[in-house]
Every structure is written in C-alpha cells, then in structure tokens.
Short mmCIF file of C-alpha atoms in Angstrom, two decimals:
data_model
loop_
_atom_site.label_atom_id
_atom_site.label_comp_id
_atom_site.label_asym_id
_atom_site.label_seq_id
_atom_site.Cartn_x
_atom_site.Cartn_y
_atom_site.Cartn_z
CA UNK I 1 -50.94 -15.70 17.12
CA UNK I 2 -53.28 -12.72 17.07
CA UNK I 3 -52.25 -11.91 20.61
CA UNK I 4 -48.55 -11.87 19.69
CA UNK I 5 -49.10 -9.49 16.75
CA UNK I 6 -51.25 -7.26 18.91
CA UNK I 7 -48.60 -7.15 21.65
CA UNK I 8 -45.79 -6.48 19.16
CA UNK I 9 -47.75 -3.68 17.50
CA UNK I 10 -48.31 -2.15 20.90
CA UNK I 11 -44.64 -2.33 21.89
CA UNK I 12 -43.36 -1.17 18.49
CA UNK I 13 -45.28 2.07 18.95
CA UNK I 14 -42.78 2.95 21.69
CA UNK I 15 -39.64 4.65 20.32
CA UNK I 16 -37.32 2.85 22.76
CA UNK I 17 -38.37 -0.52 21.36
CA UNK I 18 -37.72 0.63 17.81
CA UNK I 19 -34.35 2.06 18.91
CA UNK I 20 -33.40 -1.26 20.48
CA UNK I 21 -34.32 -3.16 17.31
CA UNK I 22 -32.38 -0.81 15.02
CA UNK I 23 -29.29 -0.77 17.24
CA UNK I 24 -29.32 -4.52 17.75
CA UNK I 25 -29.60 -5.22 14.03
CA UNK I 26 -26.80 -2.87 13.02
CA UNK I 27 -24.36 -3.96 15.70
CA UNK I 28 -24.99 -7.62 14.96
CA UNK I 29 -24.50 -7.02 11.23
CA UNK I 30 -21.05 -5.43 11.48
CA UNK I 31 -19.80 -7.56 14.37
CA UNK I 32 -20.61 -10.75 12.46
CA UNK I 33 -18.87 -9.48 9.31
CA UNK I 34 -15.63 -8.70 11.13
CA UNK I 35 -16.20 -11.79 13.29
CA UNK I 36 -15.29 -14.00 10.32
CA UNK I 37 -11.86 -12.37 10.14
CA UNK I 38 -11.33 -12.37 13.89
CA UNK I 39 -12.27 -16.01 14.37
CA UNK I 40 -10.07 -17.13 11.46
CA UNK I 41 -7.14 -15.10 12.82
CA UNK I 42 -7.57 -16.88 16.17
CA UNK I 43 -8.86 -13.76 17.92
CA UNK I 44 -12.23 -15.12 19.04
CA UNK I 45 -11.72 -13.73 22.50
CA UNK I 46 -10.83 -10.24 21.33
CA UNK I 47 -14.33 -8.97 22.16
CA UNK I 48 -13.85 -9.98 25.76
CA UNK I 49 -10.24 -8.80 25.94
CA UNK I 50 -10.86 -5.39 24.44
CA UNK I 51 -13.92 -4.67 26.53
CA UNK I 52 -11.85 -5.35 29.65
CA UNK I 53 -9.25 -2.95 28.31
CA UNK I 54 -12.07 -0.45 27.80
CA UNK I 55 -13.16 -1.06 31.40
CA UNK I 56 -9.60 -0.32 32.58
CA UNK I 57 -9.66 2.87 30.54
CA UNK I 58 -13.00 3.81 32.07
CA UNK I 59 -11.51 3.34 35.54
CA UNK I 60 -8.65 5.59 34.54
CA UNK I 61 -11.14 8.21 33.34
CA UNK I 62 -13.00 8.13 36.64
CA UNK I 63 -9.74 8.43 38.63
CA UNK I 64 -8.79 11.42 36.49
CA UNK I 65 -12.23 12.85 37.24
CA UNK I 66 -13.36 13.03 33.61
CA UNK I 67 -16.02 10.34 33.72
CA UNK I 68 -18.38 12.63 31.80
CA UNK I 69 -16.08 12.64 28.76
CA UNK I 70 -14.88 9.08 29.28
CA UNK I 71 -14.93 8.28 25.56
CA UNK I 72 -11.87 10.54 25.14
CA UNK I 73 -9.93 7.99 27.20
CA UNK I 74 -11.72 4.76 26.33
CA UNK I 75 -11.71 4.95 22.54
CA UNK I 76 -8.00 5.73 21.98
CA UNK I 77 -6.85 3.21 24.61
CA UNK I 78 -9.01 0.43 23.17
CA UNK I 79 -8.01 1.25 19.60
CA UNK I 80 -4.34 1.20 20.66
CA UNK I 81 -4.81 -2.22 22.27
CA UNK I 82 -6.57 -3.56 19.16
CA UNK I 83 -3.87 -2.22 16.86
CA UNK I 84 -1.19 -3.77 19.06
CA UNK I 85 -2.95 -7.15 18.98
CA UNK I 86 -3.98 -7.31 15.33
CA UNK I 87 -1.04 -5.73 13.58
CA UNK I 88 1.45 -8.30 14.79
CA UNK I 89 2.62 -10.55 11.97
CA UNK I 90 1.17 -14.06 11.89
CA UNK I 91 4.35 -15.82 12.91
CA UNK I 92 5.59 -14.25 16.13
CA UNK I 93 6.56 -15.96 19.33
CA UNK I 94 3.71 -15.02 21.68
CA UNK I 95 0.41 -16.43 20.45
CA UNK I 96 -2.57 -14.10 20.03
CA UNK I 97 -4.71 -15.88 22.60
CA UNK I 98 -2.02 -15.60 25.28
CA UNK I 99 -1.65 -11.88 24.60
CA UNK I 100 -5.40 -11.32 24.79
CA UNK I 101 -5.55 -13.22 28.09
CA UNK I 102 -2.72 -11.16 29.58
CA UNK I 103 -4.22 -7.89 28.38
CA UNK I 104 -7.75 -8.72 29.41
CA UNK I 105 -6.97 -9.89 32.94
CA UNK I 106 -4.34 -7.20 33.41
CA UNK I 107 -6.62 -4.34 32.39
CA UNK I 108 -9.51 -5.66 34.47
CA UNK I 109 -7.32 -6.00 37.57
CA UNK I 110 -5.64 -2.62 37.08
CA UNK I 111 -9.00 -0.91 36.58
CA UNK I 112 -10.57 -2.54 39.63
CA UNK I 113 -7.49 -1.75 41.73
CA UNK I 114 -7.50 1.91 40.66
CA UNK I 115 -11.16 2.32 41.46
CA UNK I 116 -10.66 0.75 44.90
CA UNK I 117 -7.50 2.65 45.85
CA UNK I 118 -8.78 6.04 44.73
CA UNK I 119 -12.31 5.18 45.75
CA UNK I 120 -13.89 7.39 43.15
CA UNK I 121 -17.01 5.42 42.57
CA UNK I 122 -19.48 4.45 45.21
CA UNK I 123 -20.38 1.23 43.49
CA UNK I 124 -17.28 -0.58 42.23
CA UNK I 125 -18.85 -3.99 41.72
CA UNK I 126 -21.76 -2.33 39.95
CA UNK I 127 -19.33 -0.76 37.46
CA UNK I 128 -17.68 -4.11 36.79
CA UNK I 129 -21.09 -5.58 36.17
CA UNK I 130 -22.16 -2.86 33.73
CA UNK I 131 -19.06 -3.37 31.63
CA UNK I 132 -20.13 -6.98 31.24
CA UNK I 133 -23.83 -6.47 30.60
CA UNK I 134 -23.95 -2.95 29.17
CA UNK I 135 -23.96 0.31 31.08
CA UNK I 136 -27.07 1.49 29.36
CA UNK I 137 -29.54 -1.27 28.76
CA UNK I 138 -30.48 -1.65 25.13
CA UNK I 139 -34.00 -0.60 26.06
CA UNK I 140 -32.98 2.82 27.40
CA UNK I 141 -31.13 4.21 24.36
CA UNK I 142 -31.72 7.75 23.20
CA UNK I 143 -31.83 8.93 19.61
CA UNK I 144 -28.22 10.19 19.68
CA UNK I 145 -26.91 6.73 20.67
CA UNK I 146 -28.95 5.15 17.92
CA UNK I 147 -27.84 7.59 15.21
CA UNK I 148 -24.18 7.24 16.14
CA UNK I 149 -24.45 3.47 16.18
CA UNK I 150 -26.22 3.30 12.83
CA UNK I 151 -23.76 5.66 11.13
CA UNK I 152 -20.68 3.85 12.46
CA UNK I 153 -22.13 0.45 11.62
CA UNK I 154 -22.90 1.49 8.06
CA UNK I 155 -19.35 2.83 7.64
CA UNK I 156 -17.90 -0.41 9.04
CA UNK I 157 -20.07 -2.62 6.82
CA UNK I 158 -19.37 -0.59 3.67
CA UNK I 159 -15.64 -0.74 4.37
CA UNK I 160 -15.93 -4.50 4.71
CA UNK I 161 -17.60 -4.78 1.29
CA UNK I 162 -15.10 -2.46 -0.39
CA UNK I 163 -12.11 -4.23 1.20
CA UNK I 164 -13.61 -7.72 0.87
CA UNK I 165 -10.98 -9.13 -1.53
CA UNK I 166 -8.11 -7.61 0.41
CA UNK I 167 -9.46 -8.79 3.75
CA UNK I 168 -9.67 -12.31 2.33
CA UNK I 169 -6.10 -12.19 1.02
CA UNK I 170 -4.67 -10.80 4.24
CA UNK I 171 -6.49 -13.31 6.43
CA UNK I 172 -5.84 -16.37 4.28
CA UNK I 173 -2.15 -15.77 3.65
CA UNK I 174 -0.59 -12.59 4.98
CA UNK I 175 2.93 -13.26 3.67
CA UNK I 176 1.70 -13.95 0.16
CA UNK I 177 -0.50 -10.86 0.19
CA UNK I 178 2.46 -8.76 1.29
CA UNK I 179 4.74 -10.27 -1.36
CA UNK I 180 2.21 -9.46 -4.06
CA UNK I 181 2.38 -5.81 -3.16
CA UNK I 182 -0.62 -5.38 -0.87
CA UNK I 183 -0.14 -2.97 2.01
CA UNK I 184 -0.97 -5.55 4.66
CA UNK I 185 -0.09 -3.18 7.50
CA UNK I 186 -2.75 -0.72 6.33
CA UNK I 187 -5.29 -3.56 5.98
CA UNK I 188 -4.61 -4.88 9.47
CA UNK I 189 -4.73 -1.35 10.86
CA UNK I 190 -8.17 -0.74 9.36
CA UNK I 191 -9.44 -4.09 10.67
CA UNK I 192 -8.05 -3.34 14.15
CA UNK I 193 -9.51 0.16 14.40
CA UNK I 194 -12.96 -0.96 13.24
CA UNK I 195 -12.89 -3.93 15.62
CA UNK I 196 -12.12 -1.62 18.53
CA UNK I 197 -14.88 0.80 17.55
CA UNK I 198 -17.45 -2.03 17.21
CA UNK I 199 -16.47 -3.44 20.59
CA UNK I 200 -16.57 -0.12 22.46
CA UNK I 201 -19.88 0.71 20.79
CA UNK I 202 -21.26 -2.73 21.56
CA UNK I 203 -20.00 -2.71 25.12
CA UNK I 204 -21.73 0.56 25.91
CA UNK I 205 -24.97 -0.34 24.25
CA UNK I 206 -25.46 -4.05 24.75
CA UNK I 207 -22.61 -5.16 27.03
CA UNK I 208 -19.38 -7.02 26.36
CA UNK I 209 -20.95 -10.43 26.92
CA UNK I 210 -23.28 -9.94 23.99
CA UNK I 211 -20.64 -8.28 21.82
CA UNK I 212 -18.34 -11.28 22.25
CA UNK I 213 -21.18 -13.63 21.41
CA UNK I 214 -22.10 -11.61 18.31
CA UNK I 215 -18.52 -11.89 17.07
CA UNK I 216 -18.10 -15.65 17.48
CA UNK I 217 -21.42 -17.45 17.36
CA UNK I 218 -22.72 -16.61 13.85
CA UNK I 219 -19.31 -17.46 12.34
CA UNK I 220 -18.92 -20.76 14.16
CA UNK I 221 -22.49 -21.67 13.22
CA UNK I 222 -21.95 -20.92 9.52
CA UNK I 223 -18.67 -22.83 9.52
CA UNK I 224 -20.60 -26.02 10.28
CA UNK I 225 -22.36 -26.06 6.93
CA UNK I 226 -20.56 -23.71 4.54
CA UNK I 227 -17.26 -24.19 2.75
CA UNK I 228 -16.33 -20.92 1.11
CA UNK I 229 -15.37 -17.55 2.58
CA UNK I 230 -18.18 -15.75 0.79
CA UNK I 231 -20.91 -18.17 1.89
CA UNK I 232 -19.66 -18.20 5.50
CA UNK I 233 -19.63 -14.39 5.57
CA UNK I 234 -23.10 -13.99 4.07
CA UNK I 235 -24.58 -16.73 6.24
CA UNK I 236 -23.18 -15.33 9.47
CA UNK I 237 -24.42 -11.83 8.67
CA UNK I 238 -27.93 -13.17 7.97
CA UNK I 239 -27.97 -15.45 11.03
CA UNK I 240 -26.69 -12.71 13.29
CA UNK I 241 -29.36 -10.21 12.22
CA UNK I 242 -32.16 -12.80 12.46
CA UNK I 243 -31.06 -14.00 15.91
CA UNK I 244 -30.86 -10.46 17.23
CA UNK I 245 -34.27 -9.54 15.85
CA UNK I 246 -35.91 -12.69 17.23
CA UNK I 247 -34.06 -12.36 20.54
CA UNK I 248 -35.13 -8.75 21.08
CA UNK I 249 -38.75 -9.40 20.10
CA UNK I 250 -38.92 -12.50 22.30
CA UNK I 251 -37.42 -10.69 25.25
CA UNK I 252 -39.99 -7.91 24.91
CA UNK I 253 -42.87 -10.36 24.82
CA UNK I 254 -41.60 -12.68 27.55
CA UNK I 255 -39.90 -10.06 29.69
CA UNK I 256 -36.49 -11.80 29.61
CA UNK I 257 -33.12 -9.93 29.63
CA UNK I 258 -32.29 -8.85 26.07
CA UNK I 259 -28.60 -9.77 25.81
CA UNK I 260 -28.90 -13.25 27.21
CA UNK I 261 -32.00 -13.95 25.12
CA UNK I 262 -30.09 -13.11 21.93
CA UNK I 263 -27.18 -15.33 23.02
CA UNK I 264 -29.64 -18.14 23.81
CA UNK I 265 -31.09 -17.81 20.29
CA UNK I 266 -27.60 -18.03 18.81
CA UNK I 267 -26.79 -21.13 20.86
CA UNK I 268 -30.00 -22.77 19.63
CA UNK I 269 -29.16 -22.05 15.97
CA UNK I 270 -25.61 -23.28 16.53
CA UNK I 271 -26.92 -26.61 17.84
CA UNK I 272 -29.27 -26.95 14.86
CA UNK I 273 -26.42 -26.33 12.38
CA UNK I 274 -24.10 -28.66 14.27
CA UNK I 275 -26.61 -31.52 14.16
CA UNK I 276 -27.35 -30.80 10.47
CA UNK I 277 -23.63 -31.04 9.70
CA UNK I 278 -23.41 -34.36 11.57
CA UNK I 279 -26.35 -35.76 9.61
CA UNK I 280 -24.88 -34.58 6.31
CA UNK I 281 -21.55 -36.23 7.08
CA UNK I 282 -23.28 -39.53 7.85
CA UNK I 283 -25.35 -39.43 4.67
CA UNK B 1 19.75 -11.40 -18.69
CA UNK B 2 20.62 -10.75 -15.08
CA UNK B 3 17.49 -10.34 -12.91
CA UNK B 4 18.98 -9.97 -9.43
CA UNK B 5 22.56 -9.44 -8.30
CA UNK B 6 23.65 -9.66 -4.66
CA UNK B 7 27.05 -8.61 -3.42
CA UNK B 8 28.27 -9.26 0.12
CA UNK B 9 24.72 -9.27 1.40
CA UNK B 10 23.93 -9.58 5.11
CA UNK B 11 20.39 -10.70 5.92
CA UNK B 12 18.44 -11.00 9.16
CA UNK B 13 15.66 -9.63 11.33
CA UNK B 14 15.65 -6.45 13.39
CA UNK B 15 19.40 -5.88 13.18
CA UNK B 16 20.24 -9.49 14.06
CA UNK B 17 22.23 -11.05 11.24
CA UNK B 18 21.24 -14.58 10.25
CA UNK B 19 23.70 -14.98 7.38
CA UNK B 20 26.29 -12.75 5.78
CA UNK B 21 28.70 -12.64 2.87
CA UNK B 22 26.11 -13.68 0.28
CA UNK B 23 27.35 -13.02 -3.25
CA UNK B 24 25.39 -14.49 -6.13
CA UNK B 25 23.25 -13.62 -9.10
CA UNK B 26 20.07 -14.92 -10.66
CA UNK B 27 19.81 -14.80 -14.45
CA UNK B 28 16.77 -15.27 -16.64
CA UNK B 29 16.23 -19.01 -17.22
CA UNK B 30 18.16 -20.18 -14.16
CA UNK B 31 16.93 -22.96 -11.90
CA UNK B 32 18.54 -21.99 -8.63
CA UNK B 33 18.46 -24.30 -5.64
CA UNK B 34 19.03 -22.79 -2.22
CA UNK B 35 20.21 -25.65 -0.04
CA UNK B 36 20.79 -25.66 3.70
CA UNK B 37 19.73 -27.00 7.05
CA UNK B 38 16.74 -25.55 8.93
CA UNK B 39 17.66 -22.26 10.56
CA UNK B 40 20.60 -21.60 8.22
CA UNK B 41 18.92 -18.52 6.73
CA UNK B 42 17.28 -19.92 3.58
CA UNK B 43 13.85 -18.55 4.40
CA UNK B 44 15.31 -15.21 5.50
CA UNK B 45 17.07 -14.93 2.14
CA UNK B 46 13.85 -15.76 0.35
CA UNK B 47 11.96 -13.05 2.24
CA UNK B 48 14.72 -10.60 1.39
CA UNK B 49 14.52 -11.51 -2.31
CA UNK B 50 10.75 -11.01 -2.21
CA UNK B 51 11.14 -7.62 -0.55
CA UNK B 52 9.30 -8.68 2.62
CA UNK B 53 12.29 -7.66 4.74
CA UNK B 54 15.14 -5.31 3.95
CA UNK B 55 18.75 -6.51 3.79
CA UNK B 56 20.90 -5.41 6.74
CA UNK B 57 23.89 -4.48 4.60
CA UNK B 58 25.45 -5.16 1.22
CA UNK B 59 24.05 -4.76 -2.24
CA UNK B 60 20.88 -6.19 -3.73
CA UNK B 61 20.39 -4.93 -7.26
CA UNK B 62 17.31 -5.72 -9.28
CA UNK B 63 17.33 -5.20 -13.02
CA UNK B 64 15.33 -2.03 -13.75
CA UNK B 65 13.27 -3.89 -16.33
CA UNK B 66 12.31 -6.59 -13.84
CA UNK B 67 9.50 -5.43 -11.62
CA UNK B 68 8.73 -6.86 -8.20
CA UNK B 69 5.24 -7.90 -9.31
CA UNK B 70 6.80 -10.29 -11.84
CA UNK B 71 8.02 -12.48 -9.01
CA UNK B 72 5.66 -15.27 -8.01
CA UNK B 73 5.79 -16.83 -4.58
CA UNK B 74 4.73 -20.22 -3.24
CA UNK B 75 4.93 -19.89 0.54
CA UNK B 76 4.83 -22.67 3.06
CA UNK B 77 1.32 -23.36 4.26
CA UNK B 78 0.22 -21.73 7.47
CA UNK B 79 -1.71 -23.12 10.41
CA UNK B 80 -4.65 -20.82 9.60
CA UNK B 81 -5.13 -22.41 6.16
CA UNK B 82 -5.77 -25.84 7.68
CA UNK B 83 -9.30 -24.87 8.78
CA UNK B 84 -9.97 -21.77 6.69
CA UNK B 85 -13.28 -21.85 4.81
CA UNK B 86 -12.17 -20.96 1.29
CA UNK B 87 -13.11 -22.49 -2.04
CA UNK B 88 -10.37 -23.26 -4.56
CA UNK B 89 -11.76 -20.52 -6.79
CA UNK B 90 -11.51 -17.93 -4.01
CA UNK B 91 -7.91 -18.89 -3.26
CA UNK B 92 -6.87 -18.66 -6.91
CA UNK B 93 -8.75 -15.39 -7.41
CA UNK B 94 -6.79 -13.84 -4.56
CA UNK B 95 -3.77 -14.10 -6.90
CA UNK B 96 -5.46 -11.60 -9.25
CA UNK B 97 -5.80 -9.04 -6.49
CA UNK B 98 -5.01 -5.47 -7.39
CA UNK B 99 -3.02 -4.04 -4.46
CA UNK B 100 -4.44 -0.56 -5.02
CA UNK B 101 -7.07 0.47 -2.48
CA UNK B 102 -8.79 2.42 -5.25
CA UNK B 103 -9.55 -0.80 -7.16
CA UNK B 104 -11.57 -2.87 -4.72
CA UNK B 105 -13.37 -5.29 -7.03
CA UNK B 106 -12.29 -7.98 -9.51
CA UNK B 107 -13.15 -7.55 -13.15
CA UNK B 108 -14.30 -10.34 -15.48
CA UNK B 109 -10.89 -10.32 -17.21
CA UNK B 110 -9.29 -11.21 -13.90
CA UNK B 111 -11.81 -13.99 -13.29
CA UNK B 112 -10.96 -15.38 -16.72
CA UNK B 113 -7.26 -15.31 -15.87
CA UNK B 114 -7.98 -17.30 -12.70
CA UNK B 115 -9.99 -19.87 -14.70
CA UNK B 116 -7.17 -20.32 -17.17
CA UNK B 117 -4.60 -20.62 -14.43
CA UNK B 118 -6.69 -23.31 -12.71
CA UNK B 119 -6.94 -25.24 -15.99
CA UNK B 120 -3.17 -25.06 -16.50
CA UNK B 121 -2.54 -26.47 -13.02
CA UNK B 122 -5.24 -29.15 -13.46
CA UNK B 123 -7.39 -27.93 -10.57
CA UNK B 124 -10.30 -26.42 -12.54
CA UNK B 125 -12.53 -29.41 -11.70
CA UNK B 126 -11.95 -28.72 -8.01
CA UNK B 127 -12.87 -25.04 -8.18
CA UNK B 128 -15.91 -25.26 -5.90
CA UNK B 129 -14.26 -27.62 -3.43
CA UNK B 130 -13.05 -26.38 -0.08
CA UNK B 131 -9.30 -25.77 0.00
CA UNK B 132 -8.79 -27.45 3.39
CA UNK B 133 -10.38 -30.72 2.16
CA UNK B 134 -7.88 -31.22 -0.69
CA UNK B 135 -4.85 -33.50 -0.62
CA UNK B 136 -1.40 -31.99 -0.05
CA UNK B 137 -0.48 -32.20 -3.73
CA UNK B 138 -3.75 -30.64 -4.85
CA UNK B 139 -3.30 -27.80 -2.36
CA UNK B 140 0.16 -27.04 -3.74
CA UNK B 141 -1.19 -26.99 -7.29
CA UNK B 142 -3.95 -24.60 -6.22
CA UNK B 143 -1.39 -22.29 -4.61
CA UNK B 144 0.73 -22.46 -7.78
CA UNK B 145 -2.37 -21.57 -9.81
CA UNK B 146 -2.88 -18.57 -7.53
CA UNK B 147 0.65 -17.35 -8.21
CA UNK B 148 0.44 -17.96 -11.95
CA UNK B 149 -2.74 -15.90 -12.49
CA UNK B 150 -0.51 -12.98 -13.34
CA UNK B 151 2.39 -13.24 -15.75
CA UNK B 152 5.53 -14.16 -13.84
CA UNK B 153 9.16 -14.22 -14.88
CA UNK B 154 10.51 -15.63 -11.65
CA UNK B 155 9.02 -18.10 -9.19
CA UNK B 156 10.21 -18.48 -5.61
CA UNK B 157 9.17 -21.77 -3.98
CA UNK B 158 9.62 -22.43 -0.28
CA UNK B 159 10.05 -26.18 0.28
CA UNK B 160 7.14 -27.03 -2.04
CA UNK B 161 7.31 -30.82 -1.58
CA UNK B 162 7.30 -30.96 2.22
CA UNK B 163 4.82 -33.55 3.46
CA UNK B 164 4.01 -34.96 0.01
CA UNK B 165 4.25 -38.67 -0.79
CA UNK B 166 6.88 -39.89 -3.25
CA UNK B 167 4.62 -39.97 -6.29
CA UNK B 168 3.03 -36.56 -5.71
CA UNK B 169 6.48 -35.16 -5.03
CA UNK B 170 7.79 -36.32 -8.42
CA UNK B 171 4.64 -34.93 -10.07
CA UNK B 172 5.28 -31.56 -8.39
CA UNK B 173 8.93 -31.55 -9.55
CA UNK B 174 7.84 -32.28 -13.13
CA UNK B 175 5.27 -29.48 -12.98
CA UNK B 176 7.91 -27.00 -11.82
CA UNK B 177 10.34 -28.28 -14.43
CA UNK B 178 7.72 -27.68 -17.15
CA UNK B 179 7.32 -24.09 -15.96
CA UNK B 180 11.10 -23.70 -16.09
CA UNK B 181 11.17 -25.02 -19.67
CA UNK B 182 8.58 -22.40 -20.59
CA UNK B 183 11.09 -19.76 -19.56
CA UNK B 184 10.21 -18.99 -15.94
CA UNK B 185 13.21 -18.54 -13.67
CA UNK B 186 12.95 -20.84 -10.65
CA UNK B 187 14.32 -20.21 -7.17
CA UNK B 188 13.73 -23.28 -5.03
CA UNK B 189 14.36 -23.57 -1.34
CA UNK B 190 14.96 -27.09 -0.20
CA UNK B 191 16.95 -29.37 2.04
CA UNK B 192 16.77 -32.22 -0.46
CA UNK B 193 19.95 -32.28 -2.61
CA UNK B 194 18.84 -35.35 -4.60
CA UNK B 195 16.26 -33.44 -6.65
CA UNK B 196 18.67 -30.54 -7.00
CA UNK B 197 21.09 -32.78 -8.87
CA UNK B 198 18.39 -33.62 -11.40
CA UNK B 199 16.95 -30.15 -12.03
CA UNK B 200 19.16 -27.31 -10.80
CA UNK B 201 21.39 -25.17 -12.98
CA UNK B 202 22.89 -23.30 -10.00
CA UNK B 203 23.30 -24.04 -6.30
CA UNK B 204 23.51 -21.60 -3.42
CA UNK B 205 24.48 -23.67 -0.40
CA UNK B 206 24.37 -22.60 3.23
CA UNK B 207 26.15 -25.76 4.44
CA UNK B 208 29.80 -25.39 5.59
CA UNK B 209 30.10 -21.75 4.62
CA UNK B 210 28.12 -20.09 1.89
CA UNK B 211 28.97 -21.17 -1.63
CA UNK B 212 27.48 -20.22 -4.98
CA UNK B 213 28.35 -22.14 -8.13
CA UNK B 214 26.85 -23.98 -11.08
CA UNK B 215 25.14 -27.25 -10.26
CA UNK B 216 27.69 -29.25 -12.29
CA UNK B 217 30.62 -27.87 -10.36
CA UNK B 218 28.82 -28.20 -6.99
CA UNK B 219 28.02 -31.88 -7.45
CA UNK B 220 31.43 -32.60 -8.99
CA UNK B 221 33.07 -31.11 -5.90
CA UNK B 222 30.69 -32.97 -3.56
CA UNK B 223 31.62 -36.25 -5.26
CA UNK B 224 35.31 -35.54 -4.97
CA UNK B 225 34.90 -34.79 -1.28
CA UNK B 226 32.97 -38.02 -0.80
CA UNK B 227 35.67 -39.95 -2.68
CA UNK B 228 38.32 -38.27 -0.57
CA UNK B 229 36.59 -39.49 2.57
CA UNK B 230 36.41 -43.06 1.26
CA UNK B 231 40.19 -43.30 0.86
#
C-alpha cells in the first residue's frame, strides 16, 4: 500500500499526469451526461459514427493542405453531421442506426480513399489508427489542450443541468413536448452541437474508441439497477468519473495503455451491476 | 362557444395532401369522435389541430380567447418509452414544464400541481415506480395525469384504448367521460365506432368521404343504411 501511494505521489508531481487526470475526468463527466440522452434516443453508436466523419473531414483538410488548421474543417463538418442525425423527428422512415452506419462507413472510406489518391500523408494507416486511439496520447497533453477541454466540458455540463427538464421531455416524448409549446428543434440542435463538440474533443485527446465507450458504458451500467431518469443520470456521471480516475491511475502504475484500461474498468463495473441486478430479480 | 372552426381544410405532410375538404367545428363541451381506417388522415388531422404541422390550404380558425396551451394531448406511446428509465413522478412533472428557456427549473407550486394531478388519476401511489413496469391502463392514466397538470379546456386523445383489455378499456372510457362531464372538450381519435355511439356528441368520419354531423344523425343514418342493405 505504502509503495502505491509513494509511486502515485511521484507521478502526480509531473504536470502531464495531472493534465491527463483532469482531462479524463471532465470528458468522462460530460460524455456520460449526454450519453443518457444518446443511448435512449437509440444513438449509442454516434460516438463511433461522428468520429469517422471527423476522420473524413481530417482527410479533406490534409488534401486541401490545411492540416495545421484542421479544426476549421473538422468541427463544422462533424457538427453538421450531428445536427443532421439528431434533429430528425423520432418517426421517420430511415432508422437512426442505419443512418449512422452509412455515414460512418462512408466517411471512413471517403477519407481513406482521398488520402490514398492524393497521397498527402506518408503514413495513411497510421492516421487511421490515431483517429481510433487518439492522435495525441492523453499523457502528452499541453496546458492549452487541458484548458480548452475543461472550459468546454464545464459549459456542456452546465447546459445539461439548466436544460435538464427540457432534455427529459424531448427525449421521453418529443411529440408531446412539441405540442406543449417547447421548441424541440432548438433543444435537439443544442444536444447535437454539444455531442459533436464532445466527440471531436474526445477523439483528439483520448481517441474515438474511448469516447464511444464513455458515452455508452456508464449509462448501460446504471440502467441495470436504477429506475428513474435522475438516478440513472447521476449514477452514470459518478461511475464514469470514478472509472476514468481509477483507469488512469492504474495505467500509470502498471504501464498499461490508458484508453483500454479505462474501458476495461467500465466493463468490470458493468458486469458487477449486471450480476447485482440478476440477484435482485431473483430475491 | 366555438373553439376551433375549419373550412375546406386540406391536411398533409410536405405538400402531399392526405385528406381534403374538411369542414367542421369544435364547440366547448363537445365530445367529438374522429373515426376512420388507419392511414385515412386521422392522425394528420390531430397533428394539425395541435399545431404540430401546418395545414396545406383552407381555413383553421381558433377562438382568440382559446390559447394553444389550453389543449391537452394524449399521444400514442412510442417505442422509446418501452425501456425508458423514468419514474411516474418524472413523467407527470414533465407536464408542468415551462417552455421558456429562461425558466429552467420547476417550482414547488408546479410540483404540487403534479401531485394533485396524480391523485386525480389514481396513480399517486405509483409515483416512485418505473413507468415502463406499469400495466397498459396505468401507463395511460399516468400520461393523462401529465396532460392534466395544467388547466385544460380541450383534450385530444389518439387511440387511447389500443392494446388495453376489455375491463381497463371501459375504465378508461369512464375516466374520459368524467372529464367531459366536468366541462373539458374531448376530441377522440378511434377506429372503434361502438364506444362512439355511447359517448360522442359529434362524429367526424373519414370513411366513404368525409362527413361531419351530430352523433345522433350519424348513427341514425348508419342504421338506415344497414337496414337498406338487409332488404
């Protein structure tokens, strides 16, 4: 035990470790909050879909030769894709999951094709890989990345709290919410834009694999044991933050990859909750 | 008092007409049944009355003293609600929602209104239960409680007894009838004419051309047509 505390104290004296902890906590907090909405709206795969769209946009940026300012291309394209996906009314012909699949595979293929044809990057497969696992590892963040992430996460979380009642109404029953005078289009627009920002942010810092996991796992875990919207939301936020913290600390001590360690922690908690729910049902 | 008057209304989605030539009116205290097969345009009309979609042409006049927020709505249940984690209390409270973005939180007065509405619909004991675990009849009563949090003059119900067993169905009809007796105007969408005969004051029918008449005249005419066929 003493050894662990000693090691942690040693590592925490490095700024990059503190940066990783702060970033991880904030991204997991806001992605789990919006995750509740996304999972209930049947958009669990949106994290994956949108990060592939972002990859396509990044390919476009490199073909255009503006890789340095790639965010100018990536952010608007991803936001547009998110708005297109999330603002559709609940009862349209093409299901959300089919659309996400089409968009995700399409953007990935188009991006890969562009990079190959125009041969702008020396390491095409390396670029594909970074979009999955994070172009900058969470342990190499600088203070600008961290500040931006913290500020955006706080804005996203505050908006969630302020809009909580409206988000519930619009997710539970969009037609009813609209009939009672709520501007459901504006609500869905806000949710879509924030989702896109979280995903782009997450993809660049921790990779799309982890961002997707952060959106779905805490929610699905909480759903095993909790019955109300409020308790599911609170529980997934708490679980998400704890899993990220433990995952990052463990990966530092054991030298494992950060993203996959966090996902492994979330899988473990999911299994515990699942078994607990089984036992409770039997009792 | 006349709440809504429609003259030669054409309704539909994105320029595509679903039904046209609708002329009818809804007065305070009416119990209007909208009858018709699936796909005949009943639900489109309902969405038009609620202001969810705009009419394609014709006239839809709302009495200036009758505001849109005084219309309650009991929609059909969606797929999402079947596994949504929401307590009964949360669902009913969402009926007290203030649509203004400047008023994000619920006040204690609104929570009290939700409590009273739950008591009226006999679901107060279920308030901490999960909505998805309730029976079909209980779910409908919870959704009615949500609508009745705020004072309503008109209630629009979209096939409220679908999927309910016979007993629960009759219970639901009685509940709606009680609301009607208390002065709430009812607009009911249904494909079940048998209950219409018992409760309706007016019928708007989408079968064999659109007709609007009082329930007495509608069923009198139906009987005559049936008799005519027997001979």
